[in-house]
Coordinates of N, CA and C in Angstrom, one line a residue:
X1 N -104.9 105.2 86.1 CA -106.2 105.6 86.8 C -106.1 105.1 88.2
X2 N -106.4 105.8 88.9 CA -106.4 105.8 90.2 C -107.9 105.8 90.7
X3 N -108.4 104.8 92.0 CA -110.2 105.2 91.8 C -109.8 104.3 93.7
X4 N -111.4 105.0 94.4 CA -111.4 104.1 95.8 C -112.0 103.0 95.1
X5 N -112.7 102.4 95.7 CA -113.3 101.2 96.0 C -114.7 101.3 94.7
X6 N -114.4 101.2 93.6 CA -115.8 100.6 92.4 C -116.4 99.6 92.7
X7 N -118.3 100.1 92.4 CA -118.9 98.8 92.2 C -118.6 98.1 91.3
X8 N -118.5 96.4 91.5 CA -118.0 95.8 90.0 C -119.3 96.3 88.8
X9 N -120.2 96.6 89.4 CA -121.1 96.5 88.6 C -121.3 97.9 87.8
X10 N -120.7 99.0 88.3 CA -120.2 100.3 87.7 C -118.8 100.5 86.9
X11 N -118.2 99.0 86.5 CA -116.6 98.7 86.4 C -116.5 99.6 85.0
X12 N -117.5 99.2 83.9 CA -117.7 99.5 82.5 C -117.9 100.9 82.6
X13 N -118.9 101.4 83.4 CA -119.1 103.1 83.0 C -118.0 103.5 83.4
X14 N -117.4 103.0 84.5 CA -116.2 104.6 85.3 C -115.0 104.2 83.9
X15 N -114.9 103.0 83.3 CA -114.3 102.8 82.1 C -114.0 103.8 80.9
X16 N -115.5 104.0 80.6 CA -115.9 104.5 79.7 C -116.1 106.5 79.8
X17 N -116.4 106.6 81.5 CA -116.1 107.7 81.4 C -114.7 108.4 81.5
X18 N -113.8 107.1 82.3 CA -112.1 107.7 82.2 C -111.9 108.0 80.6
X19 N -111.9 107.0 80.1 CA -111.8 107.4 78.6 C -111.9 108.5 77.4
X20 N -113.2 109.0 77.9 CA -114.0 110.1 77.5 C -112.9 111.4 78.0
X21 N -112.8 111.5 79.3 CA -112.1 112.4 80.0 C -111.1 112.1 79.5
X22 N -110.2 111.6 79.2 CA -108.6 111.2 79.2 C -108.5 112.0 77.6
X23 N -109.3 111.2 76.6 CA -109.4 112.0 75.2 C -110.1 113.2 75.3
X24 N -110.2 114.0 76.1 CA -110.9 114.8 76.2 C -110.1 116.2 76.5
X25 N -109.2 116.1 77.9 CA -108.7 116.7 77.8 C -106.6 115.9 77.4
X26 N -106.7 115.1 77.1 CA -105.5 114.9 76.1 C -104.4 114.4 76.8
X27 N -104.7 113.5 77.7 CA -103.9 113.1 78.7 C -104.1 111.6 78.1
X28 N -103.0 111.2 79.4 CA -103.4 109.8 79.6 C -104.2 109.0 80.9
X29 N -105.0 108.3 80.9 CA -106.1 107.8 81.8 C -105.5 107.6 83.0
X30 N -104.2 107.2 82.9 CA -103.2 107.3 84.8 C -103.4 108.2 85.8
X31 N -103.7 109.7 84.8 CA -103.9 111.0 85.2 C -105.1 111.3 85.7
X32 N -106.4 110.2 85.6 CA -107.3 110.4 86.2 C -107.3 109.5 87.5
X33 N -108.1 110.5 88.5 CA -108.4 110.0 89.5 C -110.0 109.5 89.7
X34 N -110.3 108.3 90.3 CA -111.8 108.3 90.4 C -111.8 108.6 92.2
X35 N -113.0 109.7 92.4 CA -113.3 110.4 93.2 C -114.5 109.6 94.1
X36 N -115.4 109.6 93.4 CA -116.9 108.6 93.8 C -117.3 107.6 92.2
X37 N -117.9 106.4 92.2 CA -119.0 105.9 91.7 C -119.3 105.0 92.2
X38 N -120.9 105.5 92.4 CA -122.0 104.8 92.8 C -123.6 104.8 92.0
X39 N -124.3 103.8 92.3 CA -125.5 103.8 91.9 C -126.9 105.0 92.3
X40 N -127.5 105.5 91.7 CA -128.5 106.5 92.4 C -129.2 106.3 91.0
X41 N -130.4 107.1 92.1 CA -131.9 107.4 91.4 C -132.3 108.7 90.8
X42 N -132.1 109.2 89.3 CA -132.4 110.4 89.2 C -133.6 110.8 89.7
X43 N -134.3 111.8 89.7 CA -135.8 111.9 89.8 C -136.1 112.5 88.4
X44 N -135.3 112.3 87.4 CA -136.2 112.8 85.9 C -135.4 111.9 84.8
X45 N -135.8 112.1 84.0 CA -135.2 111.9 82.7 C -134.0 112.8 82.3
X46 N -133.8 113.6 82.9 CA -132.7 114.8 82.8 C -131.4 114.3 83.3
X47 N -131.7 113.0 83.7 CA -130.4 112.2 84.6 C -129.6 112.9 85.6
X48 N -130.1 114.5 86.5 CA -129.3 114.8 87.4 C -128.8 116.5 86.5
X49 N -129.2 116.5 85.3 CA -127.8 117.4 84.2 C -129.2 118.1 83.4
X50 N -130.1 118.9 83.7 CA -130.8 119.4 82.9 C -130.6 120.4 82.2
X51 N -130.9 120.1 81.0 CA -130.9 121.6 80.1 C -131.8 122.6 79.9
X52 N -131.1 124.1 79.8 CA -132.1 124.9 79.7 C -133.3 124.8 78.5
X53 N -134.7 124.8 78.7 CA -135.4 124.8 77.9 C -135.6 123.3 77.4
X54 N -135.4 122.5 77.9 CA -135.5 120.8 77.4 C -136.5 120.2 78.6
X55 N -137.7 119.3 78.4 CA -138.4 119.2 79.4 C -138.1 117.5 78.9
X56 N -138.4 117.2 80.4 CA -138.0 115.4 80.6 C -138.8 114.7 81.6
X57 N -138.9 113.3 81.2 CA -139.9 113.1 81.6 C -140.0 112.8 83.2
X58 N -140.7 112.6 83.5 CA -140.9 112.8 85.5 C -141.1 111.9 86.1
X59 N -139.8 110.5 85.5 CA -140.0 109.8 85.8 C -138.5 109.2 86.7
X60 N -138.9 108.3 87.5 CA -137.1 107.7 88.3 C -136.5 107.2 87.3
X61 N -135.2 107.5 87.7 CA -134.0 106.6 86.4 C -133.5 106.1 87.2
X62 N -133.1 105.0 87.2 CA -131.9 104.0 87.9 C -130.8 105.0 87.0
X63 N -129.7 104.5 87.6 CA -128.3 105.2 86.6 C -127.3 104.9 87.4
X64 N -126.2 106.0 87.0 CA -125.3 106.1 88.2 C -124.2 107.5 88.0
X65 N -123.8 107.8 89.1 CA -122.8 109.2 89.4 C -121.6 108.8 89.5
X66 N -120.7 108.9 88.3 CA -119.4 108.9 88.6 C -118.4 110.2 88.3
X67 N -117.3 110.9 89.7 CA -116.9 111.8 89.7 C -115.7 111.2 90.2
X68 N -114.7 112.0 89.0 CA -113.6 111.9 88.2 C -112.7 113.5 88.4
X69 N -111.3 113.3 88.9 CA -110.5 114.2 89.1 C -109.1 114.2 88.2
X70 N -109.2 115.6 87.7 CA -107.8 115.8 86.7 C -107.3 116.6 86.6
X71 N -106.2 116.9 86.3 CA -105.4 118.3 86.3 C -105.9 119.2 87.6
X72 N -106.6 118.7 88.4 CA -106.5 119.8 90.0 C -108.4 120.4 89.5
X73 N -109.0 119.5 88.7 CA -110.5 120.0 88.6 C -110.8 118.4 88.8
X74 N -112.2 118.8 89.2 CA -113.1 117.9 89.2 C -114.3 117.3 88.0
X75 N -114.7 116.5 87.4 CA -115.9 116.1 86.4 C -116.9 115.4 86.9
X76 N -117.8 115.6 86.7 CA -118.9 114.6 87.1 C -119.4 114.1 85.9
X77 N -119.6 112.8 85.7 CA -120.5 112.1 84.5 C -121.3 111.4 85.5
X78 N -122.6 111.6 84.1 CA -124.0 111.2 84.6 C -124.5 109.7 83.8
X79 N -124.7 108.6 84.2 CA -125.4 108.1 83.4 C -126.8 107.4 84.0
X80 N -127.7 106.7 82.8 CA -128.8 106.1 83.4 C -129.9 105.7 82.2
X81 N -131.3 104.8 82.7 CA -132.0 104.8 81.3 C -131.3 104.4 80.1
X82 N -130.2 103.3 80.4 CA -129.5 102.5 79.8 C -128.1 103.7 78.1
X83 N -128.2 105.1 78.7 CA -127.1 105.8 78.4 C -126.2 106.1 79.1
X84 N -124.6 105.5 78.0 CA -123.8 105.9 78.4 C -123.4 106.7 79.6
X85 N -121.9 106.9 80.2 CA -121.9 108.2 81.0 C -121.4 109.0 80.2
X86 N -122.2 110.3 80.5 CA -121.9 111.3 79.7 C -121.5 112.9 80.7
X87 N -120.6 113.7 80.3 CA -120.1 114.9 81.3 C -121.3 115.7 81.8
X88 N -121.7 116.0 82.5 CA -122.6 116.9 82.8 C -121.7 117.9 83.7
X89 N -121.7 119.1 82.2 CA -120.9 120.1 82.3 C -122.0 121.4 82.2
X90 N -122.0 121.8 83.5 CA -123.2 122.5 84.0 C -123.5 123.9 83.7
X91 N -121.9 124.1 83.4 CA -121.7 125.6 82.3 C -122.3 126.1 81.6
X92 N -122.2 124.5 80.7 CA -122.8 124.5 79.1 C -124.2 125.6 78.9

């Protein structure tokens, strides 16, 4: 894993989301690059990653943004409101 400059304090999520990505798409974690993680404020409960037809509450999240590069694509995981990072795959 390759990453610029991590908050220590984001050390565990960008962890947890290399991970995720690495088993995910079937590599090994070397192969990921970290792109950005940093701290931010969602403005909902949707943590940044809303779903269609899911309503959330309208409230600030502390959290954080970390984006993660592999195979020549990019991932964004979202976390906050003390959940995990999770992909926020916008397709879906």
């Amino acid at each position: 894993m390759t990453h610029s400059a991590i908050p220590p304090a984001l050390a565990e999520q960008v962890r947890v989301a290399v991970t995720h990505l690495a088993q995910r798409l079937k590599i090994d974690p070397s192969g990921i690059s970290v792109i950005e993680a940093r701290a931010i404020i969602w403005p909902d409960g949707s943590l940044g990653c809303p779903r269609p037809g899911m309503g959330y509450r309208q409230v600030p999240q502390d959290g954080a943004l970390i984006r993660l590069s592999a195979q020549g694509r990019e991932y964004a995981y979202h976390s906050g409101s003390r959940q995990q990072p999770f992909l926020c795959d916008k397709a879906d």
